[in-house]
Tab-separated table of C-alpha atoms in Angstrom:
chain	number	residue	atom	x	y	z
M	1	MET	CA	33.929	5.291	-40.165
M	2	ILE	CA	34.804	8.751	-40.013
M	3	PRO	CA	32.758	11.478	-37.848
M	4	GLU	CA	30.967	12.845	-41.310
M	5	ASP	CA	29.313	9.078	-41.828
M	6	LEU	CA	28.185	9.172	-38.407
M	7	HIS	CA	26.431	12.372	-38.804
M	8	ALA	CA	24.249	10.696	-41.471
M	9	LEU	CA	23.343	7.637	-39.045
M	10	SER	CA	19.777	7.715	-37.311
M	11	LYS	CA	20.349	7.885	-33.152
M	12	ALA	CA	18.914	3.909	-33.019
M	13	ASP	CA	21.647	3.082	-36.032
M	14	LEU	CA	24.376	4.767	-33.383
M	15	LEU	CA	22.758	3.061	-30.816
M	16	ALA	CA	23.665	-0.388	-32.324
M	17	ILE	CA	26.798	0.153	-33.588
M	18	ALA	CA	27.610	1.579	-29.797
M	19	LYS	CA	25.730	-1.748	-28.304
M	20	GLU	CA	28.197	-3.978	-30.855
M	21	GLN	CA	31.087	-2.127	-29.436
M	22	GLN	CA	30.002	-2.112	-25.934
M	23	ILE	CA	30.266	1.190	-25.130
M	24	ALA	CA	29.337	2.021	-21.731
M	25	GLY	CA	26.447	4.285	-20.597
M	26	ARG	CA	25.252	4.201	-24.235
M	27	SER	CA	21.577	4.238	-23.518
M	28	ARG	CA	22.126	7.784	-21.991
M	29	MET	CA	23.673	9.574	-24.389
M	30	THR	CA	22.180	12.093	-26.816
M	31	LYS	CA	23.123	11.927	-30.709
M	32	ALA	CA	25.934	14.312	-30.557
M	33	GLU	CA	27.417	12.313	-27.424
M	34	LEU	CA	27.363	8.986	-29.332
M	35	ILE	CA	28.968	10.525	-32.261
M	36	THR	CA	31.452	11.970	-30.273
M	37	VAL	CA	32.800	9.082	-28.341
M	38	LEU	CA	32.354	6.512	-31.399
M	39	GLY	CA	34.579	8.710	-33.496
M	40	VAL	CA	37.211	8.926	-30.130
M	41	THR	CA	36.513	5.086	-30.403
M	42	ARG	CA	37.599	4.515	-33.877
M	43	ALA	CA	40.833	6.467	-33.552
M	44	THR	CA	41.595	4.707	-30.495
M	45	GLN	CA	41.349	1.309	-32.489
M	46	ASP	CA	42.967	2.720	-35.198
M	47	GLU	CA	45.831	3.448	-32.737
M	48	LEU	CA	45.615	0.203	-31.134
M	49	ASP	CA	45.780	-1.735	-34.850
M	50	GLU	CA	48.894	0.408	-35.838
M	51	SER	CA	50.653	-0.978	-32.321
M	52	ASP	CA	49.561	-3.967	-33.131
M	53	HIS	CA	51.423	-3.646	-36.210
M	54	GLY	CA	54.838	-2.678	-34.206
M	55	ALA	CA	54.870	0.586	-35.284
M	56	ALA	CA	54.377	2.266	-32.178
M	57	HIS	CA	56.952	1.735	-29.339
M	58	PRO	CA	59.295	-0.548	-31.129
M	59	GLY	CA	61.380	-2.541	-28.963
M	60	PHE	CA	58.643	-2.695	-26.238
M	61	PRO	CA	56.366	-5.665	-26.657
M	62	PRO	CA	53.051	-5.550	-24.418
M	63	ILE	CA	53.149	-7.108	-20.937
M	64	THR	CA	51.274	-10.191	-21.193
M	65	ILE	CA	49.143	-10.980	-17.910
M	66	PRO	CA	47.868	-14.646	-17.704
M	67	GLY	CA	43.868	-14.311	-17.829
M	68	ILE	CA	43.916	-10.928	-19.706
M	69	SER	CA	43.537	-11.044	-23.367
M	70	SER	CA	44.268	-8.600	-26.142
M	71	GLU	CA	40.691	-8.251	-26.168
M	72	ASP	CA	40.506	-7.032	-22.690
M	73	ARG	CA	43.122	-4.592	-23.271
M	74	THR	CA	41.525	-3.210	-26.415
M	75	ASP	CA	38.049	-3.268	-24.447
M	76	ALA	CA	39.788	-1.022	-21.613
M	77	ARG	CA	40.919	1.617	-23.986
M	78	GLU	CA	37.922	1.828	-25.345
M	79	ARG	CA	35.884	2.003	-22.162
M	80	ARG	CA	38.608	5.056	-21.231
M	81	ALA	CA	37.942	6.718	-24.241
M	82	ALA	CA	34.435	6.580	-23.910
M	83	LEU	CA	34.769	8.047	-20.070
M	84	GLN	CA	36.996	10.465	-21.101
M	85	ALA	CA	34.586	12.229	-24.113
M	86	ARG	CA	31.643	11.988	-21.641
M	87	LEU	CA	33.617	13.716	-18.959
M	88	ARG	CA	34.228	16.239	-21.226
M	89	THR	CA	31.014	17.778	-21.381
M	90	PHE	CA	30.866	18.438	-17.612
M	91	VAL	CA	33.824	21.601	-18.362
M	92	ASP	CA	33.269	24.634	-20.516
M	93	SER	CA	37.254	24.340	-22.155
M	94	ASP	CA	36.512	28.000	-23.737
M	95	GLU	CA	36.059	29.918	-20.314
M	96	HIS	CA	38.219	30.178	-17.796
M	97	CYS	CA	37.847	30.540	-13.898
M	98	PRO	CA	38.691	34.345	-12.977
M	99	TRP	CA	39.422	33.521	-9.434
M	100	LYS	CA	42.719	34.419	-8.348
M	101	SER	CA	44.685	34.096	-4.848
M	102	ILE	CA	45.974	36.912	-2.257
M	103	GLU	CA	49.161	36.903	-4.559
M	104	GLY	CA	47.821	37.418	-7.650
M	105	HIS	CA	48.116	33.952	-8.902
M	106	PRO	CA	45.458	33.413	-11.603
M	107	CYS	CA	43.382	30.202	-11.505
M	108	GLY	CA	43.473	28.926	-15.380
M	109	LEU	CA	41.125	26.052	-14.827
M	110	PRO	CA	38.205	25.285	-17.442
M	111	VAL	CA	34.752	26.604	-15.660
M	112	VAL	CA	32.039	23.953	-14.938
M	113	SER	CA	29.423	23.660	-17.355
M	114	GLY	CA	26.546	25.725	-15.903
M	115	PHE	CA	29.127	28.104	-13.641
M	116	ASP	CA	31.334	30.611	-13.644
M	117	ARG	CA	33.971	29.108	-11.312
M	118	CYS	CA	36.206	25.969	-11.704
M	119	GLY	CA	35.466	23.117	-9.690
M	120	LEU	CA	38.099	24.284	-7.006
M	121	HIS	CA	36.757	27.514	-6.715
M	122	GLY	CA	32.665	27.468	-6.537
M	123	GLY	CA	32.018	25.818	-9.708
M	124	GLY	CA	29.405	23.168	-7.995
M	125	ASP	CA	29.706	21.284	-4.953
M	126	ILE	CA	32.947	19.330	-5.669
M	127	SER	CA	32.953	17.285	-2.510
M	128	ASP	CA	29.800	15.588	-3.827
M	129	ALA	CA	30.475	16.044	-8.047
M	130	ALA	CA	33.753	14.644	-9.290
M	131	ILE	CA	33.901	16.318	-12.037
M	132	PRO	CA	37.459	16.278	-13.092
M	133	LEU	CA	39.266	19.894	-13.033
M	134	THR	CA	40.787	20.403	-16.197
M	135	GLY	CA	38.075	18.328	-18.218
M	136	ASP	CA	40.451	15.368	-18.957
M	137	LEU	CA	41.469	12.650	-16.423
M	138	GLY	CA	45.019	11.199	-17.179
M	139	PHE	CA	48.435	12.261	-16.719
M	140	GLY	CA	48.182	15.356	-18.833
M	141	SER	CA	46.637	17.675	-16.093
M	142	TRP	CA	48.809	16.545	-13.328
M	143	PRO	CA	50.889	19.503	-13.826
M	144	ALA	CA	47.632	21.774	-13.342
M	145	LEU	CA	46.480	19.798	-10.587
M	146	TRP	CA	50.113	19.769	-8.929
M	147	ARG	CA	50.262	23.916	-9.088
M	148	HIS	CA	47.180	23.906	-7.181
M	149	LEU	CA	48.379	21.692	-4.905
M	150	THR	CA	51.424	23.300	-3.831
M	151	LEU	CA	50.091	26.604	-4.307
M	152	ALA	CA	47.352	25.413	-2.039
M	153	THR	CA	44.338	27.536	-3.792
M	154	TYR	CA	41.709	25.785	-2.260
M	155	ASP	CA	40.267	24.113	0.648
M	156	VAL	CA	39.156	20.284	1.841
M	157	ASP	CA	36.258	19.718	2.656
M	158	PRO	CA	35.286	19.088	6.798
M	159	PHE	CA	36.038	15.107	6.326
M	160	GLY	CA	39.475	15.981	4.934
M	161	LEU	CA	38.850	15.329	1.060
M	162	ASP	CA	41.190	16.978	-0.924
M	163	PRO	CA	39.624	17.017	-4.686
M	164	VAL	CA	42.939	17.321	-6.024
M	165	VAL	CA	44.765	14.292	-4.686
M	166	ALA	CA	41.209	12.297	-5.098
M	167	GLU	CA	41.075	13.061	-9.215
M	168	MET	CA	44.808	11.560	-9.004
M	169	ALA	CA	43.610	8.364	-7.407
M	170	TRP	CA	40.892	7.867	-9.593
M	171	HIS	CA	43.102	8.510	-12.584
M	172	VAL	CA	45.923	5.589	-11.412
M	173	LEU	CA	43.072	3.267	-10.070
M	174	ASN	CA	41.481	3.104	-13.017
M	175	GLY	CA	44.455	1.207	-14.363
M	176	MET	CA	42.952	-1.470	-12.009
M	177	PHE	CA	39.347	-1.333	-13.088
M	178	TYR	CA	39.394	-1.342	-16.503
M	179	ASP	CA	43.024	-2.747	-17.156
M	180	TYR	CA	43.425	-5.118	-14.344
M	181	PHE	CA	40.076	-6.150	-12.868
M	182	ARG	CA	38.144	-5.061	-15.875
M	183	VAL	CA	34.870	-4.577	-13.811
M	184	ASP	CA	31.237	-5.177	-15.124
M	185	VAL	CA	28.949	-2.778	-13.581
M	186	GLU	CA	25.428	-3.493	-14.088
M	187	GLY	CA	22.141	-1.432	-12.486
M	188	ILE	CA	23.751	2.193	-12.260
M	189	GLU	CA	20.642	3.780	-13.021
M	190	HIS	CA	20.098	2.701	-9.128
M	191	VAL	CA	22.213	5.219	-7.519
M	192	PRO	CA	20.380	8.431	-7.018
M	193	MET	CA	22.033	11.109	-9.089
M	194	ASP	CA	21.522	13.248	-6.210
M	195	GLY	CA	20.913	13.304	-3.025
M	196	PRO	CA	21.493	11.186	0.241
M	197	ALA	CA	21.662	7.191	-0.037
M	198	VAL	CA	23.292	4.583	1.910
M	199	ILE	CA	25.028	1.986	-0.409
M	200	VAL	CA	25.518	-1.155	1.411
M	201	GLY	CA	27.571	-4.033	0.108
M	202	ASN	CA	29.343	-7.545	0.805
M	203	HIS	CA	32.989	-7.476	1.944
M	204	GLY	CA	35.970	-8.694	0.932
M	205	GLY	CA	39.624	-8.442	-0.021
M	206	GLY	CA	41.800	-10.418	2.585
M	207	ALA	CA	44.418	-7.373	2.995
M	208	LEU	CA	43.387	-4.293	1.363
M	209	PRO	CA	39.908	-2.905	0.476
M	210	TYR	CA	39.769	-2.954	-2.752
M	211	ASP	CA	36.093	-3.623	-2.864
M	212	ALA	CA	35.603	0.155	-1.440
M	213	ALA	CA	37.725	1.178	-4.361
M	214	MET	CA	35.633	-0.499	-7.318
M	215	LEU	CA	32.601	0.442	-5.760
M	216	THR	CA	33.753	4.195	-5.766
M	217	LEU	CA	35.162	3.952	-9.251
M	218	ALA	CA	31.960	2.140	-10.596
M	219	VAL	CA	30.275	5.180	-9.731
M	220	LEU	CA	32.860	7.810	-10.640
M	221	ASN	CA	32.996	6.030	-14.186
M	222	GLU	CA	29.531	4.857	-14.950
M	223	ALA	CA	27.033	6.974	-13.504
M	224	ARG	CA	25.195	9.765	-15.426
M	225	ARG	CA	26.859	12.075	-12.922
M	226	PRO	CA	30.201	10.975	-11.444
M	227	ARG	CA	29.092	11.431	-7.631
M	228	ARG	CA	31.320	10.328	-5.092
M	229	VAL	CA	30.648	7.446	-2.908
M	230	ARG	CA	32.219	8.422	0.825
M	231	VAL	CA	33.336	4.779	2.163
M	232	VAL	CA	33.402	4.747	5.872
M	233	GLY	CA	36.298	2.282	6.954
M	234	THR	CA	37.709	0.343	9.947
M	235	GLU	CA	39.757	2.064	12.922
M	236	ILE	CA	43.701	0.726	11.334
M	237	PHE	CA	42.970	2.784	8.254
M	238	ASN	CA	42.665	6.043	10.399
M	239	MET	CA	45.356	5.173	12.550
M	240	LEU	CA	48.383	3.793	10.265
M	241	PRO	CA	50.697	6.783	9.579
M	242	VAL	CA	50.563	8.205	5.413
M	243	VAL	CA	47.530	6.015	5.135
M	244	SER	CA	45.386	7.445	7.655
M	245	HIS	CA	45.990	10.731	5.785
M	246	LEU	CA	45.492	9.552	1.913
M	247	TYR	CA	42.584	7.398	3.364
M	248	ARG	CA	40.882	10.552	3.937
M	249	LYS	CA	42.219	12.596	1.123
M	250	VAL	CA	40.697	10.525	-1.543
M	251	GLY	CA	37.210	10.729	0.415
M	252	ALA	CA	36.832	7.993	2.811
M	253	ALA	CA	35.287	8.719	6.085
M	254	TYR	CA	35.856	7.424	9.693
M	255	ALA	CA	33.562	4.446	10.979
M	256	ALA	CA	31.853	6.845	13.253
M	257	ARG	CA	27.612	7.467	13.488
M	258	GLU	CA	28.385	10.988	13.688
M	259	ASP	CA	30.313	11.078	10.613
M	260	ALA	CA	27.849	8.903	8.352
M	261	ARG	CA	25.031	11.431	9.681
M	262	GLU	CA	26.874	14.177	8.999
M	263	LEU	CA	27.789	12.983	5.446
M	264	LEU	CA	24.252	12.026	4.704
M	265	ARG	CA	22.703	15.560	6.017
M	266	ARG	CA	24.809	17.099	3.445
M	267	GLY	CA	23.625	14.704	0.342
M	268	HIS	CA	26.004	12.508	-0.093
M	269	LEU	CA	26.280	9.101	-0.888
M	270	LEU	CA	27.431	7.321	1.740
M	271	GLY	CA	29.259	3.371	1.202
M	272	VAL	CA	29.066	0.720	4.021
M	273	PHE	CA	30.311	-2.874	4.321
M	274	PRO	CA	28.230	-3.856	7.534
M	275	GLU	CA	29.651	-7.440	7.601
M	276	GLY	CA	33.093	-5.395	8.906
M	277	GLU	CA	36.037	-7.571	9.815
M	278	ARG	CA	34.142	-10.825	9.398
M	279	GLY	CA	33.857	-10.276	5.860
M	280	PHE	CA	37.149	-8.588	5.105
M	281	MET	CA	38.796	-11.631	6.757
M	282	LYS	CA	36.519	-14.076	4.822
M	283	PRO	CA	38.552	-17.567	4.187
M	284	VAL	CA	37.953	-18.812	0.915
M	285	TRP	CA	35.360	-21.225	1.446
M	286	ASP	CA	33.217	-18.876	2.770
M	287	ALA	CA	33.441	-16.549	-0.129
M	288	TYR	CA	30.355	-14.803	-1.073
M	289	ARG	CA	28.197	-16.320	1.704
M	290	VAL	CA	26.637	-13.052	2.784
M	291	GLY	CA	27.016	-12.690	6.927
M	292	ARG	CA	25.053	-10.475	9.143
M	293	LEU	CA	25.195	-7.281	8.344
M	294	GLY	CA	26.025	-5.776	11.866
M	295	ARG	CA	23.036	-4.740	14.274
M	296	GLY	CA	21.355	-2.514	11.820
M	297	GLY	CA	23.102	0.605	12.678
M	298	PHE	CA	22.954	1.675	8.876
M	299	VAL	CA	19.389	0.883	8.708
M	300	GLU	CA	18.857	3.610	11.465
M	301	ILE	CA	21.423	5.801	9.753
M	302	ALA	CA	19.446	6.059	6.721
M	303	GLU	CA	16.085	6.047	8.170
M	304	GLU	CA	17.195	9.241	10.127
M	305	ALA	CA	18.245	11.141	7.038
M	306	GLY	CA	15.263	9.654	4.910
M	307	ALA	CA	17.232	8.466	2.585
M	308	PRO	CA	17.287	5.135	0.597
M	309	ILE	CA	19.559	2.264	0.817
M	310	VAL	CA	21.051	0.536	-2.556
M	311	PRO	CA	22.165	-2.918	-2.098
M	312	VAL	CA	25.270	-3.632	-4.473
M	313	ALA	CA	26.625	-7.555	-5.246
M	314	ILE	CA	30.438	-7.233	-5.461
M	315	ILE	CA	31.933	-10.362	-7.369
M	316	GLY	CA	35.611	-10.473	-7.492
M	317	SER	CA	36.616	-9.113	-4.313
M	318	GLU	CA	36.408	-12.415	-2.055
M	319	GLU	CA	38.741	-13.921	-4.613
M	320	VAL	CA	41.628	-11.362	-5.221
M	321	HIS	CA	43.709	-12.561	-2.236
M	322	PRO	CA	42.079	-16.095	-1.362
M	323	ALA	CA	42.561	-16.785	2.495
M	324	VAL	CA	43.758	-20.174	2.523
M	325	THR	CA	43.470	-20.190	6.613
M	326	THR	CA	43.056	-17.630	9.577
M	327	SER	CA	44.700	-17.107	12.218
M	328	LYS	CA	43.360	-15.935	15.873
M	329	LEU	CA	47.487	-15.412	16.840
M	330	LEU	CA	47.749	-12.880	14.117
M	331	ALA	CA	44.671	-10.933	15.225
M	332	ARG	CA	46.386	-10.459	18.875
M	333	LEU	CA	49.241	-9.093	17.848
M	334	VAL	CA	47.487	-6.760	15.820
M	335	ARG	CA	45.409	-5.758	18.930
M	336	LEU	CA	48.632	-5.238	20.816
M	337	VAL	CA	49.678	-2.463	18.642
M	338	PHE	CA	46.207	-1.277	17.347
M	339	PRO	CA	43.949	-1.739	20.739
M	340	GLU	CA	41.012	-0.362	19.029
M	341	GLN	CA	40.569	-3.049	15.944
M	342	ARG	CA	37.820	-5.659	16.887
M	343	VAL	CA	39.003	-8.177	14.438
M	344	GLU	CA	38.992	-11.826	16.189
M	345	GLU	CA	40.963	-13.529	12.808
M	346	ILE	CA	43.249	-12.873	10.268
M	347	ALA	CA	42.986	-14.207	7.101
M	348	ILE	CA	46.193	-15.981	5.663
M	349	ALA	CA	46.466	-15.896	1.732
M	350	LEU	CA	49.445	-17.098	0.022
M	351	ASN	CA	49.292	-14.537	-2.903
M	352	PRO	CA	51.031	-11.342	-2.088
M	353	ILE	CA	50.072	-9.967	-5.624
M	354	PRO	CA	46.161	-9.418	-6.202
M	355	LEU	CA	45.181	-12.298	-8.740
M	356	PRO	CA	43.436	-10.692	-12.321
M	357	ILE	CA	39.882	-11.868	-11.226
M	358	ARG	CA	37.131	-10.705	-13.595
M	359	TRP	CA	34.485	-8.311	-11.399
M	360	LYS	CA	31.312	-7.741	-11.555
M	361	ILE	CA	29.126	-4.986	-9.751
M	362	ARG	CA	25.593	-5.143	-9.366
M	363	PHE	CA	23.326	-2.151	-7.947
M	364	LEU	CA	20.096	-3.415	-6.627
M	365	PRO	CA	17.035	-1.303	-6.682
M	366	PRO	CA	16.821	1.160	-3.848
M	367	ILE	CA	14.762	0.422	-0.765
M	368	PRO	CA	13.581	3.470	0.407
M	369	ALA	CA	12.859	5.546	4.117
M	370	SER	CA	9.925	3.417	5.671
M	371	GLY	CA	8.797	7.959	6.414
M	372	ARG	CA	7.632	6.707	9.650
M	373	SER	CA	7.537	9.975	11.919
M	374	GLU	CA	8.801	7.461	15.111
M	375	GLY	CA	11.335	5.832	12.882
M	376	LEU	CA	12.078	2.074	13.152
M	377	ASP	CA	12.760	-0.252	16.500
M	378	ALA	CA	15.420	-2.493	16.586
M	379	LEU	CA	13.465	-5.458	15.669
M	380	ASP	CA	12.571	-3.190	12.151
M	381	GLN	CA	15.673	-2.585	11.626
M	382	LEU	CA	16.985	-6.198	11.918
M	383	GLU	CA	14.500	-7.091	9.339
M	384	ARG	CA	15.245	-4.199	7.159
M	385	SER	CA	19.071	-5.429	7.564
M	386	GLU	CA	17.965	-8.903	6.736
M	387	ASP	CA	16.035	-7.960	3.860
M	388	VAL	CA	19.107	-5.956	2.405
M	389	ARG	CA	21.427	-9.264	3.055
M	390	ARG	CA	18.921	-11.406	1.442
M	391	ALA	CA	18.722	-9.140	-1.670
M	392	ILE	CA	22.450	-9.324	-1.914
M	393	GLN	CA	23.152	-12.867	-1.360
M	394	ASP	CA	20.270	-13.379	-4.122
M	395	ALA	CA	21.990	-11.145	-6.619
M	396	LEU	CA	25.780	-12.824	-5.714
M	397	ASP	CA	23.834	-16.389	-6.136
M	398	ASP	CA	22.457	-15.226	-9.736
M	399	ILE	CA	25.646	-13.908	-10.869
M	400	LEU	CA	27.959	-16.861	-9.859
M	401	ALA	CA	25.504	-19.202	-11.382
M	402	SER	CA	25.879	-17.609	-14.408
M	403	ARG	CA	29.931	-17.123	-14.190
M	404	ARG	CA	32.051	-19.087	-16.771
M	405	THR	CA	35.163	-18.508	-15.201
M	406	ALA	CA	36.819	-16.583	-12.650
M	407	PHE	CA	38.995	-14.956	-14.833
């Protein structure tokens, strides 16, 4: 179906076609956006059909990964195309930023819609709204991004976020989000589109914080307005050379109450995994059993800021590196090198490469702050924390009960 044919259809007909093609975020799109997305999707499908007949990239057969079908790859490309079409609406490509450096270097980036400057130079709050600086999320935009990175034409935020590095990481990690883990997102409408909020999830991974990355990408890729989730992480990610700098540059924060309070005061989304190291190093036989969520510190911080708590259930993170056992000896060795680490056991997994588990992330209805002027006492905090834990556990049980296979 060509774009001219799409214009002749009603919005209800377009929504029906979008549902058939599993276009993410279709219910929030205008008729014009639906026509654009469906037109791009059709062009993408034509390219795929051509590739399937061997016209594209002769001599380079597609890499087959067990558990990932050709339908999965097609769906991933269509979701990427829909994301690109939606992200372009946040940038006015006909207008360019008038900013110039002291040396006279022009900016050259398109302005953010509704502003007279680009995201790097005053076009909205780039530390909260993750709008692609060129309007496109892909390798084609990297030369322009690299130019601004090397010329240092912008400032990082007080927590170390570098919007250029974060955008590059966003594009690269989308390969895992769409193609490898094939993340399905539900309840994204529960994430506030402005103001502070604390997003609380169950923890897993066994080796790397995949859940933090996929949670962040879920909001960037699926929310009506792509907001950054400023995930707080354990001490080790802030101690390792290179890793600590990259961790900060992509938008994460140190697991300190002062940092968390300041992020919420500035109106950001704060991502926390209160199970801590116990959840991160969970053995496979305890997968998706949500442990105690700390001492309720996240409740206290949310209450102080008047921010809602958004529970989120994450399926997939606890199976990518299934731990066959745990070791206290390895934990002692880690504490010798990193004395500030509080880990008691280290999970041992047999697979160095993450399994291609199909993920599901479900955002649950937010729990508003109590609004009490005197705040919550310690018992109230523990009760609120337990309410959050039960909500996440119930959602995990519900998803697992309907899941046919992990792949």
